[in-house]
Amino acid sequence: MNYARVVWAHLEKDLRLEWRSKDAINGMLFFSLLVVVLFSFAFDPTMAVSRQISGGILWVALLFASVTALNQTWTRELRHQVLDAQRMAPSPPSALFLSKVLANFLFVTVIQIVLGPLFVVFYNLRALGQGWLMALVLPLGTLALVVNGTFFAALSLRTRNREMLLPLILFPISIPALLAMVQATTAILTAESDPGLWIRMLGGYDVIFLTLCLLLFKTVLDAE
Amino acid sequence: MAMKKTLLIGLPLALTLLTMGFYQAMYVAPTEATMGNIQRIFYYHFPSAIMALLFPYVNFAASLVYLATRRSNPLRAQAADALALASAEMTLIFCSIGLATGMLWARPVWGIWWTWDERLTSFLMLWLIYVSYLLLRRFTAGGQTQTLAAVLSVFAAIDVPIVYMSIRWWRTQHPSPVIGGGPNSGLDPSMWPAVWWNLAGWFVWGVMLVTLRYKLERKRQMVEQESALQALEASLEPTR
């Protein structure tokens, strides 16, 4: 089996599991919807204010929501020692990691497709900048979240209270990515500055950390 | 025994240098023109900040050595891991002192405890990352701690420059906050002796603490190995 087929096999299994249970997507969707509603109550923003703050709220909601899904992504594999079997399998460990990243990426993208219109409705948003650039910012930002998130979920898998540890190590490392996502989104919504720099930075962040994760995943998977 | 030797050499040297540094900073260095005596906190703020930027490199290098040698040379890897732990803790201590003295200085001079300025923010991020590093070490158990911590250290080392650049871009996009009379506008030559004495003093102090912590961690590792060996030997005893 070549690399792409191994990735696809893992991915297909994860997608089928999710299709049947819908655990991750349902949890994330309701959670992020709650965050949107809560923030709306907390700030009660006017149209001009919401343009300034909704970029931040969108990404913080997605960050929190994706943590709930990321925590489940590897615990599934612990049942019946599936993860040990995968460690013994001759297929490259990075293929397993890549497929998990793709699966999580797809889940969070589904959330965004549902959440995006709701956001526009609840916060009365209308982009003053080039709205189509969001089609770049959203996937790049999501990738930045799920690459490191999937990696750190694997890293904290066999620790005590892992559900708590994941955000504690993921958030500090993700701060530059979060900054770039929020700045790019706000720049697009308000058209006060140029989002180009931040989009390029997100792209660079994705490339750097995806490479690093793929290189180091075997080390983490085989850690005692 | 070895720890005593470190203390016998390190403590008098560090205390001498720090006493000299204190004398220079409090009595010899001239009073700053606009800020007055409060500026003297700079002689403690600056060395702590420099040390907080120095020890992460030790941590990163030790983590790389650990990752490279953990299979081929486990003994060296154990030593590297002890050094990584010691330098991470030292980073956090100096980072905290730097942040605290900075706030104490900022309140009377800028009128605020904190501002989201580029250097303050990136320093806080460094502090956050090393807190998460030490938390990871605490939350993991057994043989995996060292590998996972070393991996996180590599992530931190790559993340910190990105943090720094991103915060620079972030801050240059907005009007920068008013920062009056930062030390960067040039230091009077008569102030330098106080800076150098304190830098040397805190450096020796930091190295001494790292050495002590390193030796302590080595002892803990030895005890752990010893008890593991004893348990193994006990299980091999023939049962009557």
CSV table of C-alpha atoms in Angstrom, one decimal:
chain,number,residue,atom,x,y,z
A,1,MET,CA,0.0,0.0,0.0
A,2,ASN,CA,1.4,3.4,-0.8
A,3,TYR,CA,1.3,6.4,1.5
A,4,ALA,CA,-1.8,8.0,0.0
A,5,ARG,CA,-3.8,4.8,0.3
A,6,VAL,CA,-2.8,4.4,4.0
A,7,VAL,CA,-3.9,7.9,4.7
A,8,TRP,CA,-7.2,7.3,2.9
A,9,ALA,CA,-7.9,4.1,4.7
A,10,HIS,CA,-7.5,5.8,8.1
A,11,LEU,CA,-9.5,8.8,6.9
A,12,GLU,CA,-12.3,6.7,5.6
A,13,LYS,CA,-12.5,4.8,8.9
A,14,ASP,CA,-12.6,8.1,10.9
A,15,LEU,CA,-15.2,9.6,8.6
A,16,ARG,CA,-17.4,6.5,8.8
A,17,LEU,CA,-17.2,6.4,12.6
A,18,GLU,CA,-18.2,10.1,12.7
A,19,TRP,CA,-21.0,9.6,10.2
A,20,ARG,CA,-22.5,6.9,12.4
A,21,SER,CA,-22.0,8.5,15.8
A,22,LYS,CA,-21.8,12.2,14.9
A,23,ASP,CA,-20.3,12.7,18.4
A,24,ALA,CA,-17.6,15.2,17.5
A,25,ILE,CA,-19.7,17.3,15.1
A,26,ASN,CA,-22.8,17.5,17.3
A,27,GLY,CA,-20.7,18.4,20.4
A,28,MET,CA,-18.7,21.1,18.6
A,29,LEU,CA,-21.7,22.6,16.8
A,30,PHE,CA,-23.8,23.1,19.9
A,31,PHE,CA,-20.8,24.2,21.9
A,32,SER,CA,-19.7,26.9,19.4
A,33,LEU,CA,-23.4,28.0,19.0
A,34,LEU,CA,-23.6,28.5,22.8
A,35,VAL,CA,-20.4,30.5,22.8
A,36,VAL,CA,-21.7,32.8,20.0
A,37,VAL,CA,-25.0,33.3,21.9
A,38,LEU,CA,-23.2,33.9,25.3
A,39,PHE,CA,-20.8,36.4,23.8
A,40,SER,CA,-23.7,38.2,22.2
A,41,PHE,CA,-25.4,38.5,25.6
A,42,ALA,CA,-22.1,39.4,27.3
A,43,PHE,CA,-21.3,42.3,25.0
A,44,ASP,CA,-24.6,43.2,23.4
A,45,PRO,CA,-22.7,44.8,20.5
A,46,THR,CA,-23.9,47.4,18.0
A,47,MET,CA,-23.3,46.8,14.3
A,48,ALA,CA,-20.0,48.8,14.3
A,49,VAL,CA,-18.7,47.2,17.4
A,50,SER,CA,-19.6,43.6,16.3
A,51,ARG,CA,-17.5,44.2,13.2
A,52,GLN,CA,-14.5,44.9,15.5
A,53,ILE,CA,-15.0,42.0,17.9
A,54,SER,CA,-16.7,39.2,15.9
A,55,GLY,CA,-13.4,38.0,14.4
A,56,GLY,CA,-12.1,37.3,17.9
A,57,ILE,CA,-15.3,35.7,19.0
A,58,LEU,CA,-15.5,33.5,15.9
A,59,TRP,CA,-12.0,32.1,16.4
A,60,VAL,CA,-12.2,31.7,20.2
A,61,ALA,CA,-15.5,29.8,19.8
A,62,LEU,CA,-13.9,27.6,17.1
A,63,LEU,CA,-10.8,27.1,19.3
A,64,PHE,CA,-12.8,26.0,22.3
A,65,ALA,CA,-15.1,23.9,20.2
A,66,SER,CA,-12.3,22.1,18.4
A,67,VAL,CA,-10.7,21.2,21.8
A,68,THR,CA,-13.8,19.2,22.7
A,69,ALA,CA,-13.5,17.2,19.4
A,70,LEU,CA,-9.7,16.9,19.6
A,71,ASN,CA,-9.9,15.3,23.0
A,72,GLN,CA,-12.0,12.5,21.5
A,73,THR,CA,-9.9,11.9,18.4
A,74,TRP,CA,-7.3,9.7,20.0
A,75,THR,CA,-9.3,8.2,22.9
A,76,ARG,CA,-11.3,6.3,20.3
A,77,GLU,CA,-8.1,4.5,19.4
A,78,LEU,CA,-7.4,3.4,23.0
A,79,ARG,CA,-10.4,1.1,23.2
A,80,HIS,CA,-9.4,-2.5,22.6
A,81,GLN,CA,-5.7,-1.5,22.2
A,82,VAL,CA,-6.3,-0.2,18.7
A,83,LEU,CA,-3.5,2.3,19.1
A,84,ASP,CA,-1.0,-0.4,20.1
A,85,ALA,CA,-2.0,-2.3,17.0
A,86,GLN,CA,-1.3,0.7,14.9
A,87,ARG,CA,2.1,1.2,16.5
A,88,MET,CA,3.0,-2.3,15.4
A,89,ALA,CA,1.6,-1.9,11.9
A,90,PRO,CA,4.2,-1.5,9.2
A,91,SER,CA,2.5,1.6,7.8
A,92,PRO,CA,4.2,5.0,8.4
A,93,PRO,CA,3.0,6.6,11.6
A,94,SER,CA,2.9,10.0,9.9
A,95,ALA,CA,0.1,8.7,7.6
A,96,LEU,CA,-2.0,8.0,10.7
A,97,PHE,CA,-1.4,11.5,11.9
A,98,LEU,CA,-2.1,13.1,8.6
A,99,SER,CA,-5.4,11.3,8.3
A,100,LYS,CA,-6.4,12.4,11.8
A,101,VAL,CA,-5.6,16.0,10.9
A,102,LEU,CA,-7.6,15.8,7.7
A,103,ALA,CA,-10.6,14.2,9.5
A,104,ASN,CA,-10.5,17.0,12.2
A,105,PHE,CA,-10.1,19.6,9.5
A,106,LEU,CA,-13.2,18.3,7.8
A,107,PHE,CA,-15.2,18.3,11.0
A,108,VAL,CA,-14.3,21.8,11.9
A,109,THR,CA,-15.0,22.9,8.3
A,110,VAL,CA,-18.5,21.5,8.6
A,111,ILE,CA,-18.9,23.5,11.8
A,112,GLN,CA,-17.8,26.7,10.0
A,113,ILE,CA,-20.2,26.1,7.2
A,114,VAL,CA,-23.1,26.0,9.7
A,115,LEU,CA,-21.7,28.6,12.0
A,116,GLY,CA,-20.7,31.2,9.4
A,117,PRO,CA,-24.3,32.1,8.3
A,118,LEU,CA,-25.5,32.1,11.9
A,119,PHE,CA,-22.7,34.5,12.8
A,120,VAL,CA,-23.7,36.9,10.0
A,121,VAL,CA,-27.3,36.8,11.2
A,122,PHE,CA,-26.7,37.1,15.0
A,123,TYR,CA,-24.1,39.9,14.7
A,124,ASN,CA,-25.5,41.7,11.7
A,125,LEU,CA,-22.2,41.4,9.9
A,126,ARG,CA,-21.4,42.8,6.5
A,127,ALA,CA,-17.8,42.7,5.3
A,128,LEU,CA,-16.5,46.0,4.3
A,129,GLY,CA,-13.3,44.5,2.9
A,130,GLN,CA,-12.9,41.7,0.4
A,131,GLY,CA,-15.2,39.0,1.8
A,132,TRP,CA,-14.0,36.3,-0.5
A,133,LEU,CA,-10.6,36.3,1.3
A,134,MET,CA,-12.4,34.6,4.2
A,135,ALA,CA,-12.3,31.5,1.9
A,136,LEU,CA,-8.6,31.6,2.5
A,137,VAL,CA,-8.5,32.6,6.1
A,138,LEU,CA,-11.0,30.0,7.3
A,139,PRO,CA,-9.2,26.9,5.9
A,140,LEU,CA,-5.7,28.2,6.8
A,141,GLY,CA,-6.8,29.1,10.3
A,142,THR,CA,-8.6,25.8,10.8
A,143,LEU,CA,-5.5,23.9,9.7
A,144,ALA,CA,-3.4,25.8,12.1
A,145,LEU,CA,-5.7,24.8,14.9
A,146,VAL,CA,-6.1,21.2,14.1
A,147,VAL,CA,-2.5,20.4,13.1
A,148,ASN,CA,-1.1,21.3,16.5
A,149,GLY,CA,-4.3,20.3,18.3
A,150,THR,CA,-4.2,16.7,16.9
A,151,PHE,CA,-0.5,16.5,17.7
A,152,PHE,CA,-0.9,17.7,21.3
A,153,ALA,CA,-4.0,15.5,21.8
A,154,ALA,CA,-1.8,12.5,20.9
A,155,LEU,CA,0.9,13.9,23.2
A,156,SER,CA,-1.4,14.2,26.2
A,157,LEU,CA,-3.1,10.9,25.4
A,158,ARG,CA,-1.5,8.8,28.1
A,159,THR,CA,-1.2,11.4,30.8
A,160,ARG,CA,-3.3,12.0,33.9
A,161,ASN,CA,-6.3,14.2,33.3
A,162,ARG,CA,-5.6,14.6,29.6
A,163,GLU,CA,-8.8,16.5,28.8
A,164,MET,CA,-7.4,19.3,30.9
A,165,LEU,CA,-3.8,19.1,29.7
A,166,LEU,CA,-4.7,19.6,26.0
A,167,PRO,CA,-5.8,23.2,26.1
A,168,LEU,CA,-3.1,24.0,28.6
A,169,ILE,CA,-0.3,23.1,26.1
A,170,LEU,CA,-2.2,23.9,22.9
A,171,PHE,CA,-3.3,27.5,23.6
A,172,PRO,CA,0.1,29.0,24.4
A,173,ILE,CA,1.7,27.5,21.3
A,174,SER,CA,-1.3,28.6,19.2
A,175,ILE,CA,-1.2,32.2,20.2
A,176,PRO,CA,0.5,33.5,17.1
A,177,ALA,CA,-1.9,31.6,14.9
A,178,LEU,CA,-4.9,32.9,16.8
A,179,LEU,CA,-3.5,36.4,16.5
A,180,ALA,CA,-3.1,36.0,12.8
A,181,MET,CA,-6.6,34.6,12.3
A,182,VAL,CA,-8.3,37.2,14.3
A,183,GLN,CA,-6.3,40.1,12.8
A,184,ALA,CA,-7.0,38.8,9.2
A,185,THR,CA,-10.7,38.3,9.9
A,186,THR,CA,-11.0,41.8,11.5
A,187,ALA,CA,-9.1,43.4,8.7
A,188,ILE,CA,-11.5,41.8,6.2
A,189,LEU,CA,-14.6,42.8,8.1
A,190,THR,CA,-13.6,46.4,8.8
A,191,ALA,CA,-11.4,47.0,5.7
A,192,GLU,CA,-9.2,49.2,7.9
A,193,SER,CA,-6.0,47.4,7.2
A,194,ASP,CA,-4.6,44.8,4.8
A,195,PRO,CA,-5.1,41.2,5.8
A,196,GLY,CA,-2.4,40.0,3.3
A,197,LEU,CA,0.4,39.9,5.9
A,198,TRP,CA,-1.7,37.8,8.3
A,199,ILE,CA,-2.8,35.4,5.6
A,200,ARG,CA,0.8,34.8,4.6
A,201,MET,CA,1.8,34.3,8.2
A,202,LEU,CA,-1.0,31.7,8.7
A,203,GLY,CA,0.3,29.9,5.6
A,204,GLY,CA,3.8,29.9,6.9
A,205,TYR,CA,2.6,28.8,10.4
A,206,ASP,CA,0.7,25.9,8.8
A,207,VAL,CA,3.7,24.7,6.7
A,208,ILE,CA,6.2,25.0,9.6
A,209,PHE,CA,4.1,23.2,12.2
A,210,LEU,CA,2.7,20.5,9.8
A,211,THR,CA,6.3,19.6,8.9
A,212,LEU,CA,7.4,19.6,12.5
A,213,CYS,CA,4.4,17.4,13.6
A,214,LEU,CA,4.9,14.9,10.8
A,215,LEU,CA,8.6,14.6,11.8
A,216,LEU,CA,8.0,14.2,15.5
A,217,PHE,CA,4.8,12.2,15.5
A,218,LYS,CA,6.6,8.8,15.6
A,219,THR,CA,8.5,10.0,18.7
A,220,VAL,CA,5.3,10.8,20.5
A,221,LEU,CA,3.5,7.7,19.4
A,222,ASP,CA,6.3,5.5,20.6
A,223,ALA,CA,6.9,7.3,23.9
A,224,GLU,CA,6.5,4.7,26.6
B,1,MET,CA,29.1,15.8,48.1
B,2,ALA,CA,29.0,17.2,44.7
B,3,MET,CA,26.2,19.5,45.6
B,4,LYS,CA,28.2,20.8,48.6
B,5,LYS,CA,31.1,21.7,46.3
B,6,THR,CA,28.8,23.6,44.0
B,7,LEU,CA,27.5,25.6,47.0
B,8,LEU,CA,31.0,26.2,48.4
B,9,ILE,CA,32.2,27.7,45.1
B,10,GLY,CA,29.0,29.2,43.8
B,11,LEU,CA,27.5,30.8,46.8
B,12,PRO,CA,30.4,33.0,47.9
B,13,LEU,CA,31.1,34.0,44.3
B,14,ALA,CA,27.5,34.9,43.5
B,15,LEU,CA,27.0,36.7,46.8
B,16,THR,CA,30.2,38.8,46.3
B,17,LEU,CA,29.1,39.8,42.8
B,18,LEU,CA,25.6,40.6,43.9
B,19,THR,CA,26.8,42.6,46.8
B,20,MET,CA,29.0,44.6,44.5
B,21,GLY,CA,26.1,44.9,42.1
B,22,PHE,CA,23.9,46.2,44.8
B,23,TYR,CA,26.5,48.7,45.9
B,24,GLN,CA,27.0,49.9,42.3
B,25,ALA,CA,23.3,50.1,41.6
B,26,MET,CA,22.2,51.8,44.8
B,27,TYR,CA,25.1,54.1,45.6
B,28,VAL,CA,27.5,54.6,42.7
B,29,ALA,CA,25.2,54.8,39.7
B,30,PRO,CA,23.8,58.3,39.2
B,31,THR,CA,20.1,59.1,39.8
B,32,GLU,CA,18.3,59.1,36.5
B,33,ALA,CA,17.2,62.5,35.3
B,34,THR,CA,13.5,62.0,34.7
B,35,MET,CA,12.6,58.9,36.6
B,36,GLY,CA,14.6,59.4,39.7
B,37,ASN,CA,15.5,56.6,42.1
B,38,ILE,CA,12.8,54.3,40.7
B,39,GLN,CA,15.0,53.7,37.7
B,40,ARG,CA,17.4,51.7,39.9
B,41,ILE,CA,15.1,48.7,39.6
B,42,PHE,CA,16.4,48.5,36.0
B,43,TYR,CA,19.7,47.0,37.4
B,44,TYR,CA,17.6,44.0,38.5
B,45,HIS,CA,15.0,44.0,35.8
B,46,PHE,CA,17.5,43.9,32.9
B,47,PRO,CA,19.7,41.0,34.2
B,48,SER,CA,16.6,38.9,35.0
B,49,ALA,CA,15.2,39.5,31.5
B,50,ILE,CA,18.5,38.6,29.9
B,51,MET,CA,18.8,35.4,31.9
B,52,ALA,CA,15.2,34.5,31.0
B,53,LEU,CA,16.2,34.8,27.4
B,54,LEU,CA,19.4,32.7,27.9
B,55,PHE,CA,18.1,29.6,29.7
B,56,PRO,CA,15.5,28.7,27.1
B,57,TYR,CA,18.4,28.0,24.7
B,58,VAL,CA,20.0,25.6,27.3
B,59,ASN,CA,16.6,23.9,27.6
B,60,PHE,CA,16.2,23.6,23.8
B,61,ALA,CA,19.8,22.3,23.3
B,62,ALA,CA,19.4,19.8,26.2
B,63,SER,CA,16.1,18.6,24.8
B,64,LEU,CA,17.6,18.1,21.3
B,65,VAL,CA,20.4,16.1,22.9
B,66,TYR,CA,17.8,14.0,24.8
B,67,LEU,CA,15.8,13.3,21.6
B,68,ALA,CA,19.0,12.4,19.6
B,69,THR,CA,20.5,10.1,22.2
B,70,ARG,CA,17.6,8.6,24.1
B,71,ARG,CA,18.1,5.3,22.2
B,72,SER,CA,21.8,5.2,21.5
B,73,ASN,CA,23.1,6.6,24.7
B,74,PRO,CA,20.5,6.5,27.5
B,75,LEU,CA,22.9,7.7,30.2
B,76,ARG,CA,23.7,10.9,28.4
B,77,ALA,CA,20.0,11.3,27.5
B,78,GLN,CA,19.1,11.2,31.2
B,79,ALA,CA,21.7,13.8,32.0
B,80,ALA,CA,20.4,16.0,29.2
B,81,ASP,CA,16.9,15.7,30.5
B,82,ALA,CA,17.9,16.7,34.0
B,83,LEU,CA,19.6,19.8,32.5
B,84,ALA,CA,16.5,20.6,30.4
B,85,LEU,CA,14.3,20.4,33.5
B,86,ALA,CA,16.6,22.6,35.6
B,87,SER,CA,17.0,25.2,32.9
B,88,ALA,CA,13.2,25.3,32.2
B,89,GLU,CA,12.6,26.0,35.9
B,90,MET,CA,15.2,28.7,36.0
B,91,THR,CA,13.7,30.3,32.8
B,92,LEU,CA,10.4,30.5,34.6
B,93,ILE,CA,11.9,32.0,37.7
B,94,PHE,CA,13.8,34.7,35.9
B,95,CYS,CA,10.9,35.3,33.6
B,96,SER,CA,8.6,35.9,36.6
B,97,ILE,CA,11.2,38.2,38.2
B,98,GLY,CA,11.5,40.1,35.0
B,99,LEU,CA,7.8,40.5,34.6
B,100,ALA,CA,7.3,41.5,38.3
B,101,THR,CA,10.1,44.1,38.4
B,102,GLY,CA,8.9,45.4,35.0
B,103,MET,CA,5.4,45.9,36.4
B,104,LEU,CA,6.8,47.6,39.6
B,105,TRP,CA,8.8,49.9,37.4
B,106,ALA,CA,6.0,50.6,34.9
B,107,ARG,CA,3.4,51.7,37.5
B,108,PRO,CA,5.2,54.8,38.7
B,109,VAL,CA,6.9,55.6,35.4
B,110,TRP,CA,4.2,54.9,32.8
B,111,GLY,CA,1.3,55.1,35.2
B,112,ILE,CA,0.1,51.6,34.3
B,113,TRP,CA,1.0,48.1,35.5
B,114,TRP,CA,0.8,46.6,32.1
B,115,THR,CA,0.6,47.5,28.5
B,116,TRP,CA,0.2,45.1,25.5
B,117,ASP,CA,3.5,46.4,24.0
B,118,GLU,CA,5.5,44.1,21.8
B,119,ARG,CA,8.2,43.2,24.2
B,120,LEU,CA,6.0,42.8,27.3
B,121,THR,CA,3.6,40.6,25.3
B,122,SER,CA,6.2,38.3,23.9
B,123,PHE,CA,7.8,38.0,27.3
B,124,LEU,CA,4.5,37.0,28.7
B,125,MET,CA,4.1,34.4,26.0
B,126,LEU,CA,7.5,33.0,26.8
B,127,TRP,CA,6.3,32.7,30.4
B,128,LEU,CA,3.1,31.0,29.4
B,129,ILE,CA,4.9,28.5,27.2
B,130,TYR,CA,7.3,27.5,30.0
B,131,VAL,CA,4.5,27.2,32.5
B,132,SER,CA,2.8,24.7,30.1
B,133,TYR,CA,6.1,22.9,29.7
B,134,LEU,CA,6.4,22.3,33.4
B,135,LEU,CA,2.7,21.4,33.7
B,136,LEU,CA,3.2,18.8,31.0
B,137,ARG,CA,6.1,17.4,33.0
B,138,ARG,CA,4.0,17.3,36.1
B,139,PHE,CA,1.0,15.7,34.5
B,140,THR,CA,2.8,12.8,32.8
B,141,ALA,CA,4.2,9.8,34.6
B,142,GLY,CA,6.9,7.2,34.0
B,143,GLY,CA,9.3,7.1,31.1
B,144,GLN,CA,7.1,9.1,28.7
B,145,THR,CA,7.6,12.4,30.6
B,146,GLN,CA,11.1,13.1,29.2
B,147,THR,CA,10.3,12.4,25.6
B,148,LEU,CA,7.0,14.3,25.6
B,149,ALA,CA,8.7,17.3,27.4
B,150,ALA,CA,11.5,17.3,24.9
B,151,VAL,CA,9.1,17.3,22.0
B,152,LEU,CA,7.2,20.3,23.6
B,153,SER,CA,10.5,22.1,24.1
B,154,VAL,CA,11.2,21.8,20.3
B,155,PHE,CA,7.7,23.2,19.6
B,156,ALA,CA,8.4,26.1,22.0
B,157,ALA,CA,11.7,26.9,20.5
B,158,ILE,CA,10.1,27.1,17.0
B,159,ASP,CA,7.1,29.0,18.3
B,160,VAL,CA,8.9,31.7,20.2
B,161,PRO,CA,10.4,33.5,17.2
B,162,ILE,CA,7.0,33.3,15.4
B,163,VAL,CA,5.4,34.8,18.5
B,164,TYR,CA,7.9,37.5,18.6
B,165,MET,CA,7.5,38.4,14.9
B,166,SER,CA,3.7,38.2,15.0
B,167,ILE,CA,3.5,40.5,17.9
B,168,ARG,CA,5.8,43.0,16.3
B,169,TRP,CA,3.6,43.0,13.2
B,170,TRP,CA,0.5,43.3,15.4
B,171,ARG,CA,1.9,46.2,17.3
B,172,THR,CA,3.2,48.1,14.3
B,173,GLN,CA,-0.2,48.0,12.7
B,174,HIS,CA,-1.7,50.0,15.6
B,175,PRO,CA,-0.4,53.2,17.1
B,176,SER,CA,2.2,52.2,19.5
B,177,PRO,CA,1.7,52.9,23.2
B,178,VAL,CA,3.6,55.8,24.7
B,179,ILE,CA,6.8,54.5,26.2
B,180,GLY,CA,8.8,57.1,27.9
B,181,GLY,CA,12.5,56.9,28.6
B,182,GLY,CA,13.1,53.3,27.9
B,183,PRO,CA,16.6,52.1,28.6
B,184,ASN,CA,17.0,51.6,24.8
B,185,SER,CA,17.3,55.3,24.2
B,186,GLY,CA,20.9,54.9,25.4
B,187,LEU,CA,22.4,54.3,28.8
B,188,ASP,CA,24.7,56.8,30.4
B,189,PRO,CA,28.3,55.4,30.6
B,190,SER,CA,28.3,55.9,34.4
B,191,MET,CA,25.4,53.4,34.7
B,192,TRP,CA,27.2,50.5,32.9
B,193,PRO,CA,29.3,49.2,35.9
B,194,ALA,CA,26.1,48.6,37.9
B,195,VAL,CA,24.6,46.8,34.9
B,196,TRP,CA,27.7,44.6,34.4
B,197,TRP,CA,28.1,43.7,38.1
B,198,ASN,CA,24.5,42.7,38.3
B,199,LEU,CA,24.5,40.8,35.1
B,200,ALA,CA,27.6,38.8,36.3
B,201,GLY,CA,26.1,38.3,39.7
B,202,TRP,CA,22.7,37.0,38.5
B,203,PHE,CA,24.4,34.9,35.9
B,204,VAL,CA,26.5,33.1,38.5
B,205,TRP,CA,23.5,32.8,40.7
B,206,GLY,CA,21.4,31.3,37.9
B,207,VAL,CA,24.1,28.9,36.9
B,208,MET,CA,24.6,27.8,40.5
B,209,LEU,CA,20.9,27.1,40.9
B,210,VAL,CA,20.7,25.2,37.6
B,211,THR,CA,23.7,23.1,38.7
B,212,LEU,CA,22.1,22.3,42.0
B,213,ARG,CA,18.7,21.5,40.5
B,214,TYR,CA,20.5,19.4,37.9
B,215,LYS,CA,22.3,17.4,40.5
B,216,LEU,CA,19.1,17.0,42.5
B,217,GLU,CA,17.3,15.7,39.5
B,218,ARG,CA,20.2,13.3,38.7
B,219,LYS,CA,19.9,11.9,42.3
B,220,ARG,CA,16.2,11.4,41.8
B,221,GLN,CA,16.8,9.5,38.6
B,222,MET,CA,19.4,7.4,40.3
B,223,VAL,CA,17.1,6.5,43.2
B,224,GLU,CA,14.3,5.7,40.7
B,225,GLN,CA,16.7,3.4,38.7
B,226,GLU,CA,17.9,1.8,41.8
B,227,SER,CA,14.4,0.9,43.1
B,228,ALA,CA,13.4,-0.3,39.6
B,229,LEU,CA,16.5,-2.6,39.6
B,230,GLN,CA,15.7,-3.9,43.1
B,231,ALA,CA,12.2,-4.7,42.1
B,232,LEU,CA,13.5,-6.5,39.1
B,233,GLU,CA,16.0,-8.5,41.2
B,234,ALA,CA,13.3,-9.3,43.8
B,235,SER,CA,11.1,-10.7,41.1
B,236,LEU,CA,14.0,-13.0,39.9
B,237,GLU,CA,14.5,-14.6,43.3
B,238,PRO,CA,13.4,-18.2,43.3
B,239,THR,CA,10.3,-18.7,45.4
B,240,ARG,CA,10.5,-21.4,48.0
